[in-house]
PDB file of C-alpha atoms and ligand atoms in Angstrom:
ATOM      1  CA  UNK A   1       0.072  -0.241   0.030  1.00 41.00           C
ATOM      2  CA  UNK A   2       1.553   3.448  -1.269  1.00 43.00           C
ATOM      3  CA  UNK A   3      -0.996   5.436   0.595  1.00 43.00           C
ATOM      4  CA  UNK A   4      -1.269   4.592   4.621  1.00 43.00           C
ATOM      5  CA  UNK A   5      -4.005   5.695   6.987  1.00 41.00           C
ATOM      6  CA  UNK A   6      -1.946   8.677   8.272  1.00 41.00           C
ATOM      7  CA  UNK A   7      -1.771   9.869   4.175  1.00 40.00           C
ATOM      8  CA  UNK A   8      -5.603  10.624   4.217  1.00 44.00           C
ATOM      9  CA  UNK A   9      -5.354  11.742   8.178  1.00 44.00           C
ATOM     10  CA  UNK A  10      -2.945  14.544   6.807  1.00 45.00           C
ATOM     11  CA  UNK A  11      -5.320  15.465   4.133  1.00 45.00           C
ATOM     12  CA  UNK A  12      -6.822  16.631   6.336  1.00 45.00           C
ATOM     13  CA  UNK A  13      -5.116  20.474   6.530  1.00 50.00           C
ATOM     14  CA  UNK A  14      -5.860  22.745   3.767  1.00 48.00           C
ATOM     15  CA  UNK A  15      -2.118  23.956   4.008  1.00 49.00           C
ATOM     16  CA  UNK A  16      -1.074  20.029   3.565  1.00 48.00           C
ATOM     17  CA  UNK A  17      -3.885  19.780   0.159  1.00 46.00           C
ATOM     18  CA  UNK A  18      -2.489  22.678  -0.829  1.00 47.00           C
ATOM     19  CA  UNK A  19       1.106  21.156  -0.609  1.00 46.00           C
ATOM     20  CA  UNK A  20       0.119  18.235  -2.090  1.00 51.00           C
ATOM     21  CA  UNK A  21      -1.615  20.154  -5.247  1.00 48.00           C
ATOM     22  CA  UNK A  22       1.435  21.585  -5.699  1.00 47.00           C
ATOM     23  CA  UNK A  23       3.581  18.706  -5.291  1.00 49.00           C
ATOM     24  CA  UNK A  24       1.152  17.082  -7.728  1.00 49.00           C
ATOM     25  CA  UNK A  25       1.277  19.313 -10.235  1.00 43.00           C
ATOM     26  CA  UNK A  26       5.473  19.173 -10.576  1.00 42.00           C
ATOM     27  CA  UNK A  27       5.686  15.332 -10.353  1.00 43.00           C
ATOM     28  CA  UNK A  28       2.688  13.565 -12.157  1.00 43.00           C
ATOM     29  CA  UNK A  29       2.291  16.378 -15.112  1.00 40.00           C
ATOM     30  CA  UNK A  30       5.637  16.501 -14.856  1.00 39.00           C
ATOM     31  CA  UNK A  31       6.434  12.863 -15.979  1.00 44.00           C
ATOM     32  CA  UNK A  32       3.295  12.702 -17.584  1.00 46.00           C
ATOM     33  CA  UNK A  33       3.378  15.192 -20.189  1.00 52.00           C
ATOM     34  CA  UNK A  34       6.144  13.286 -21.446  1.00 77.00           C
ATOM     35  CA  UNK A  35       5.257  10.312 -23.275  1.00 95.00           C
ATOM     36  CA  UNK A  36       2.235   8.071 -24.349  1.00 98.00           C
ATOM     37  CA  UNK A  37      -0.424   5.367 -24.264  1.00 98.00           C
ATOM     38  CA  UNK A  38      -3.133   3.739 -26.418  1.00 98.00           C
ATOM     39  CA  UNK A  39      -5.937   5.817 -25.312  1.00 98.00           C
ATOM     40  CA  UNK A  40      -8.705   3.484 -27.413  1.00 98.00           C
ATOM     41  CA  UNK A  41      -8.798   1.252 -26.633  1.00 98.00           C
ATOM     42  CA  UNK A  42      -7.192   1.942 -23.302  1.00 98.00           C
ATOM     43  CA  UNK A  43      -4.232   0.364 -22.177  1.00 98.00           C
ATOM     44  CA  UNK A  44      -5.021  -1.119 -18.628  1.00 98.00           C
ATOM     45  CA  UNK A  45      -3.341   1.314 -16.485  1.00 98.00           C
ATOM     46  CA  UNK A  46      -4.353   4.426 -18.511  1.00 98.00           C
ATOM     47  CA  UNK A  47      -7.847   3.117 -18.319  1.00 98.00           C
ATOM     48  CA  UNK A  48      -7.789   2.710 -14.708  1.00 98.00           C
ATOM     49  CA  UNK A  49      -6.155   6.312 -14.427  1.00 98.00           C
ATOM     50  CA  UNK A  50      -9.162   7.868 -16.452  1.00 98.00           C
ATOM     51  CA  UNK A  51     -12.082   5.565 -14.629  1.00 98.00           C
ATOM     52  CA  UNK A  52     -10.249   6.133 -10.884  1.00 98.00           C
ATOM     53  CA  UNK A  53      -7.758   8.417 -10.944  1.00 98.00           C
ATOM     54  CA  UNK A  54      -9.730  11.197  -9.304  1.00 98.00           C
ATOM     55  CA  UNK A  55     -10.858   8.755  -6.615  1.00 98.00           C
ATOM     56  CA  UNK A  56      -8.270   5.796  -6.427  1.00 98.00           C
ATOM     57  CA  UNK A  57      -8.799   5.233  -2.714  1.00 97.00           C
ATOM     58  CA  UNK A  58     -12.816   4.383  -3.250  1.00 98.00           C
ATOM     59  CA  UNK A  59     -13.454   0.782  -1.631  1.00 98.00           C
ATOM     60  CA  UNK A  60     -16.239   0.503  -4.234  1.00 98.00           C
ATOM     61  CA  UNK A  61     -13.563   0.181  -6.993  1.00 98.00           C
ATOM     62  CA  UNK A  62     -12.536  -3.302  -5.283  1.00 98.00           C
ATOM     63  CA  UNK A  63     -16.275  -4.222  -6.526  1.00 98.00           C
ATOM     64  CA  UNK A  64     -16.848  -2.914  -9.129  1.00 98.00           C
ATOM     65  CA  UNK A  65     -13.019  -2.993 -10.879  1.00 98.00           C
ATOM     66  CA  UNK A  66     -11.270  -5.330  -9.022  1.00 98.00           C
ATOM     67  CA  UNK A  67      -8.377  -6.081 -11.482  1.00 98.00           C
ATOM     68  CA  UNK A  68      -7.816  -1.970 -11.242  1.00 98.00           C
ATOM     69  CA  UNK A  69      -8.180  -2.606  -7.409  1.00 98.00           C
ATOM     70  CA  UNK A  70      -4.883  -4.627  -7.362  1.00 98.00           C
ATOM     71  CA  UNK A  71      -3.344  -2.077  -9.607  1.00 98.00           C
ATOM     72  CA  UNK A  72      -3.918   0.788  -7.835  1.00 98.00           C
ATOM     73  CA  UNK A  73      -2.868  -1.399  -4.343  1.00 98.00           C
ATOM     74  CA  UNK A  74       0.136  -2.448  -5.889  1.00 98.00           C
ATOM     75  CA  UNK A  75       1.533   0.988  -7.148  1.00 98.00           C
ATOM     76  CA  UNK A  76      -0.240   4.247  -7.723  1.00 98.00           C
ATOM     77  CA  UNK A  77       2.575   5.356  -9.801  1.00 98.00           C
ATOM     78  CA  UNK A  78       1.692   3.358 -12.845  1.00 98.00           C
ATOM     79  CA  UNK A  79      -1.417   5.127 -13.081  1.00 98.00           C
ATOM     80  CA  UNK A  80       0.056   8.316 -12.224  1.00 97.00           C
ATOM     81  CA  UNK A  81       2.572   7.727 -14.705  1.00 97.00           C
ATOM     82  CA  UNK A  82       0.471   5.989 -17.823  1.00 98.00           C
ATOM     83  CA  UNK A  83       2.738   7.259 -20.262  1.00 97.00           C
ATOM     84  CA  UNK A  84       5.324   6.093 -18.715  1.00 97.00           C
ATOM     85  CA  UNK A  85       5.479   2.438 -19.963  1.00 98.00           C
ATOM     86  CA  UNK A  86       8.426   1.881 -22.064  1.00 98.00           C
ATOM     87  CA  UNK A  87      12.220   0.558 -21.996  1.00 98.00           C
ATOM     88  CA  UNK A  88      15.126   2.281 -23.705  1.00 97.00           C
ATOM     89  CA  UNK A  89      17.997   0.061 -25.452  1.00 97.00           C
ATOM     90  CA  UNK A  90      15.866  -2.653 -26.192  1.00 98.00           C
ATOM     91  CA  UNK A  91      17.136  -2.463 -30.475  1.00 98.00           C
ATOM     92  CA  UNK A  92      14.510  -4.148 -31.454  1.00 98.00           C
ATOM     93  CA  UNK A  93      14.350  -7.076 -29.650  1.00 98.00           C
ATOM     94  CA  UNK A  94      11.493  -6.663 -27.990  1.00 98.00           C
ATOM     95  CA  UNK A  95      10.990 -10.575 -26.882  1.00 98.00           C
ATOM     96  CA  UNK A  96      14.298 -10.891 -25.766  1.00 98.00           C
ATOM     97  CA  UNK A  97      13.639  -8.160 -23.231  1.00 98.00           C
ATOM     98  CA  UNK A  98      10.470  -9.158 -22.099  1.00 98.00           C
ATOM     99  CA  UNK A  99      10.022 -12.763 -21.057  1.00 98.00           C
ATOM    100  CA  UNK A 100       6.696 -14.008 -21.255  1.00 98.00           C
ATOM    101  CA  UNK A 101       4.305 -13.237 -19.218  1.00 98.00           C
ATOM    102  CA  UNK A 102       5.726  -9.956 -18.384  1.00 98.00           C
ATOM    103  CA  UNK A 103       4.465  -8.468 -21.721  1.00 98.00           C
ATOM    104  CA  UNK A 104       1.581  -6.057 -20.141  1.00 99.00           C
ATOM    105  CA  UNK A 105       4.602  -4.527 -17.761  1.00 98.00           C
ATOM    106  CA  UNK A 106       7.139  -3.746 -20.735  1.00 98.00           C
ATOM    107  CA  UNK A 107       9.145  -6.667 -18.817  1.00 98.00           C
ATOM    108  CA  UNK A 108       8.961  -5.208 -15.678  1.00 98.00           C
ATOM    109  CA  UNK A 109      10.499  -2.089 -16.535  1.00 98.00           C
ATOM    110  CA  UNK A 110      10.856   0.740 -14.147  1.00 97.00           C
ATOM    111  CA  UNK A 111      11.484  -1.450 -10.677  1.00 97.00           C
ATOM    112  CA  UNK A 112       8.328  -2.982 -11.493  1.00 98.00           C
ATOM    113  CA  UNK A 113       6.794   0.058 -11.145  1.00 98.00           C
ATOM    114  CA  UNK A 114       3.669  -1.552 -13.678  1.00 98.00           C
ATOM    115  CA  UNK A 115       3.608  -5.182 -12.586  1.00 98.00           C
ATOM    116  CA  UNK A 116       0.081  -5.239 -11.527  1.00 98.00           C
ATOM    117  CA  UNK A 117      -0.588  -4.885 -15.579  1.00 98.00           C
ATOM    118  CA  UNK A 118       0.665  -8.654 -15.683  1.00 99.00           C
ATOM    119  CA  UNK A 119      -1.871 -10.412 -13.709  1.00 98.00           C
ATOM    120  CA  UNK A 120      -4.736 -12.191 -16.007  1.00 98.00           C
ATOM    121  CA  UNK A 121      -8.684 -11.276 -14.874  1.00 98.00           C
ATOM    122  CA  UNK A 122     -11.484  -9.316 -15.583  1.00 98.00           C
ATOM    123  CA  UNK A 123      -9.755  -5.867 -16.730  1.00 98.00           C
ATOM    124  CA  UNK A 124     -12.781  -3.231 -17.716  1.00 98.00           C
ATOM    125  CA  UNK A 125     -12.716  -4.651 -21.639  1.00 98.00           C
ATOM    126  CA  UNK A 126     -13.648  -2.194 -24.503  1.00 98.00           C
ATOM    127  CA  UNK A 127     -16.076  -3.534 -27.229  1.00 98.00           C
ATOM    128  CA  UNK A 128     -14.933  -3.409 -30.748  1.00 98.00           C
ATOM    129  CA  UNK A 129     -15.380  -5.231 -33.715  1.00 98.00           C
ATOM    130  CA  UNK A 130     -13.677  -7.151 -35.666  1.00 98.00           C
ATOM    131  CA  UNK A 131     -12.396  -4.108 -37.522  1.00 98.00           C
ATOM    132  CA  UNK A 132     -11.163  -1.518 -35.436  1.00 98.00           C
ATOM    133  CA  UNK A 133      -9.013   1.441 -34.994  1.00 98.00           C
ATOM    134  CA  UNK A 134      -6.318   1.832 -32.455  1.00 98.00           C
ATOM    135  CA  UNK A 135      -5.933   5.134 -30.598  1.00 98.00           C
ATOM    136  CA  UNK A 136      -2.114   6.013 -29.713  1.00 98.00           C
ATOM    137  CA  UNK A 137      -1.498   9.353 -28.096  1.00 98.00           C
ATOM    138  CA  UNK A 138       2.232  10.817 -28.161  1.00 97.00           C
ATOM    139  CA  UNK A 139       2.537  13.840 -25.975  1.00 96.00           C
ATOM    140  CA  UNK A 140       5.939  14.725 -26.517  1.00 96.00           C
ATOM    141  CA  UNK A 141       5.461  14.438 -30.548  1.00 96.00           C
ATOM    142  CA  UNK A 142       8.153  11.814 -30.514  1.00 97.00           C
ATOM    143  CA  UNK A 143       7.060  10.254 -33.856  1.00 97.00           C
ATOM    144  CA  UNK A 144       7.339   6.437 -34.773  1.00 98.00           C
ATOM    145  CA  UNK A 145       9.998   4.069 -36.231  1.00 98.00           C
ATOM    146  CA  UNK A 146       7.539   1.503 -36.560  1.00 98.00           C
ATOM    147  CA  UNK A 147       3.765   0.909 -34.375  1.00 98.00           C
ATOM    148  CA  UNK A 148       3.294  -3.323 -34.068  1.00 98.00           C
ATOM    149  CA  UNK A 149      -0.329  -3.844 -33.484  1.00 98.00           C
ATOM    150  CA  UNK A 150      -1.310  -7.821 -31.980  1.00 98.00           C
ATOM    151  CA  UNK A 151      -4.181  -9.730 -30.873  1.00 98.00           C
ATOM    152  CA  UNK A 152      -4.438 -12.562 -29.187  1.00 98.00           C
ATOM    153  CA  UNK A 153      -5.240 -15.891 -30.685  1.00 98.00           C
ATOM    154  CA  UNK A 154      -8.727 -17.441 -30.324  1.00 98.00           C
ATOM    155  CA  UNK A 155      -8.461 -19.326 -27.376  1.00 97.00           C
ATOM    156  CA  UNK A 156      -6.540 -17.417 -25.077  1.00 98.00           C
ATOM    157  CA  UNK A 157      -8.521 -16.552 -22.191  1.00 98.00           C
ATOM    158  CA  UNK A 158      -7.112 -13.026 -20.628  1.00 98.00           C
ATOM    159  CA  UNK A 159      -8.832 -13.685 -17.157  1.00 98.00           C
ATOM    160  CA  UNK A 160      -6.449 -16.419 -16.534  1.00 98.00           C
ATOM    161  CA  UNK A 161      -3.503 -16.578 -18.159  1.00 98.00           C
ATOM    162  CA  UNK A 162      -0.519 -14.246 -18.535  1.00 98.00           C
ATOM    163  CA  UNK A 163       0.387 -12.746 -21.637  1.00 98.00           C
ATOM    164  CA  UNK A 164       2.924 -14.612 -23.293  1.00 98.00           C
ATOM    165  CA  UNK A 165       4.735 -13.993 -26.892  1.00 98.00           C
ATOM    166  CA  UNK A 166       2.877 -17.134 -28.154  1.00 98.00           C
ATOM    167  CA  UNK A 167      -0.486 -15.590 -27.836  1.00 98.00           C
ATOM    168  CA  UNK A 168       0.096 -12.858 -30.215  1.00 98.00           C
ATOM    169  CA  UNK A 169      -0.279 -12.237 -34.268  1.00 98.00           C
ATOM    170  CA  UNK A 170       0.400  -8.918 -35.679  1.00 98.00           C
ATOM    171  CA  UNK A 171      -2.108  -7.577 -37.151  1.00 98.00           C
ATOM    172  CA  UNK A 172      -1.512  -4.379 -38.446  1.00 98.00           C
ATOM    173  CA  UNK A 173       1.817  -2.369 -39.203  1.00 98.00           C
ATOM    174  CA  UNK A 174       2.713   1.086 -39.209  1.00 98.00           C
ATOM    175  CA  UNK A 175       6.021   2.383 -40.371  1.00 98.00           C
ATOM    176  CA  UNK A 176       8.209   5.422 -39.490  1.00 98.00           C
ATOM    177  CA  UNK A 177       5.880   8.238 -39.171  1.00 98.00           C
ATOM    178  CA  UNK A 178       7.069  11.788 -38.437  1.00 98.00           C
ATOM    179  CA  UNK A 179       4.480  13.841 -35.795  1.00 97.00           C
ATOM    180  CA  UNK A 180       4.161  15.891 -38.649  1.00 97.00           C
ATOM    181  CA  UNK A 181       1.386  13.166 -40.200  1.00 97.00           C
ATOM    182  CA  UNK A 182      -0.234  12.532 -36.444  1.00 98.00           C
ATOM    183  CA  UNK A 183      -3.107  14.220 -36.294  1.00 97.00           C
ATOM    184  CA  UNK A 184      -2.783  17.193 -33.505  1.00 97.00           C
ATOM    185  CA  UNK A 185      -5.005  16.980 -30.177  1.00 97.00           C
ATOM    186  CA  UNK A 186      -6.078  19.188 -27.538  1.00 96.00           C
ATOM    187  CA  UNK A 187      -8.259  16.535 -25.911  1.00 92.00           C
ATOM    188  CA  UNK A 188      -8.054  14.664 -23.689  1.00 90.00           C
ATOM    189  CA  UNK A 189      -4.959  15.565 -23.485  1.00 94.00           C
ATOM    190  CA  UNK A 190      -2.498  18.049 -25.997  1.00 95.00           C
ATOM    191  CA  UNK A 191      -0.627  16.497 -27.930  1.00 96.00           C
ATOM    192  CA  UNK A 192      -0.104  14.234 -31.214  1.00 97.00           C
ATOM    193  CA  UNK A 193      -2.866  11.008 -32.132  1.00 97.00           C
ATOM    194  CA  UNK A 194      -2.057   8.235 -34.792  1.00 98.00           C
ATOM    195  CA  UNK A 195      -5.271   6.053 -35.338  1.00 98.00           C
ATOM    196  CA  UNK A 196      -4.440   2.747 -37.277  1.00 98.00           C
ATOM    197  CA  UNK A 197      -6.917   0.603 -38.495  1.00 98.00           C
ATOM    198  CA  UNK A 198      -6.868  -3.546 -38.098  1.00 98.00           C
ATOM    199  CA  UNK A 199      -8.507  -6.046 -38.074  1.00 98.00           C
ATOM    200  CA  UNK A 200      -9.215  -9.109 -35.958  1.00 96.00           C
ATOM    201  CA  UNK A 201     -10.631 -11.536 -38.232  1.00 95.00           C
ATOM    202  CA  UNK A 202     -11.858 -15.171 -36.494  1.00 96.00           C
ATOM    203  CA  UNK A 203     -11.961 -14.087 -33.557  1.00 97.00           C
ATOM    204  CA  UNK A 204     -14.742 -13.094 -30.904  1.00 98.00           C
ATOM    205  CA  UNK A 205     -14.929 -12.727 -26.775  1.00 98.00           C
ATOM    206  CA  UNK A 206     -12.329 -11.226 -24.730  1.00 98.00           C
ATOM    207  CA  UNK A 207      -8.972 -10.734 -26.117  1.00 98.00           C
ATOM    208  CA  UNK A 208      -6.286  -8.691 -25.832  1.00 98.00           C
ATOM    209  CA  UNK A 209      -4.650  -5.829 -28.416  1.00 98.00           C
ATOM    210  CA  UNK A 210      -0.996  -5.619 -27.382  1.00 99.00           C
ATOM    211  CA  UNK A 211       0.647  -2.337 -29.198  1.00 98.00           C
ATOM    212  CA  UNK A 212       4.608  -1.954 -29.785  1.00 98.00           C
ATOM    213  CA  UNK A 213       5.267   1.697 -30.227  1.00 98.00           C
ATOM    214  CA  UNK A 214       8.765   2.063 -31.118  1.00 98.00           C
ATOM    215  CA  UNK A 215       9.308   6.282 -30.603  1.00 98.00           C
ATOM    216  CA  UNK A 216      11.556   7.963 -33.220  1.00 97.00           C
ATOM    217  CA  UNK A 217      13.664  10.533 -31.160  1.00 95.00           C
ATOM    218  CA  UNK A 218      15.174   7.404 -29.278  1.00 96.00           C
ATOM    219  CA  UNK A 219      15.581   3.746 -28.719  1.00 97.00           C
ATOM    220  CA  UNK A 220      12.579   4.104 -26.547  1.00 97.00           C
ATOM    221  CA  UNK A 221       9.887   1.345 -27.140  1.00 98.00           C
ATOM    222  CA  UNK A 222       6.332   1.300 -25.599  1.00 98.00           C
ATOM    223  CA  UNK A 223       4.193  -1.788 -24.454  1.00 98.00           C
ATOM    224  CA  UNK A 224       0.695  -1.636 -23.773  1.00 98.00           C
ATOM    225  CA  UNK A 225      -2.165  -4.371 -23.120  1.00 98.00           C
ATOM    226  CA  UNK A 226      -5.715  -3.393 -23.669  1.00 99.00           C
ATOM    227  CA  UNK A 227      -8.556  -5.137 -22.848  1.00 98.00           C
ATOM    228  CA  UNK A 228     -11.411  -5.949 -25.441  1.00 98.00           C
ATOM    229  CA  UNK A 229     -14.577  -7.593 -25.924  1.00 98.00           C
ATOM    230  CA  UNK A 230     -14.871  -8.362 -30.124  1.00 98.00           C
ATOM    231  CA  UNK A 231     -18.459  -8.229 -31.157  1.00 95.00           C
TER     232      UNK A 231
HETATM  233 CU1  LIG B   1       9.081   9.638 -24.402  1.00 97.87          CU
END
């Protein structure tokens, strides 16, 4: 637990609230303005941040959204830094850098900050069709050397099984795309975004969309698990 009960009591003091707000302003958006994530269908931690970020201690989450609950309990920074799920210096060898079962945490990158994303279970899923569009938000205008979009094979069960490379099938790919070719956006966040059409033939029900975004400013690669329900 990163938020002890004493933390709550302290919030009762207005001066501390102001201080905490100031710190959040400096720390959270500072790191939170520099990278990106998939926002539709949303990555696991982005979804937990967008649904619960303003009420992350609400015990109702435990029953309404239990996988987000376990994620917030494990490390709140995985949500505050929803755009920081990346590794550096992988040199394109994603499978070598990330063991099976750890794909959703980028191989427990950042000292394991995102490890709760690897836990299989009933994450909230976005309804999509077999033809869908993946939306990737880039807040820092990194652009992409490439973006690879995978969907799990029919038969894989994200409720019971942590994601492995063997579960994935490439369904869409985008090559070198400088940020000038992305769409400028101001909501829900400032930055550029790219919409990637993809097709998940022969699939229905619960699946994961797995995205690898190789940013262009340096060897920085991002890994996103998004829970979907294919109808
Ligand atoms: Cu970045």
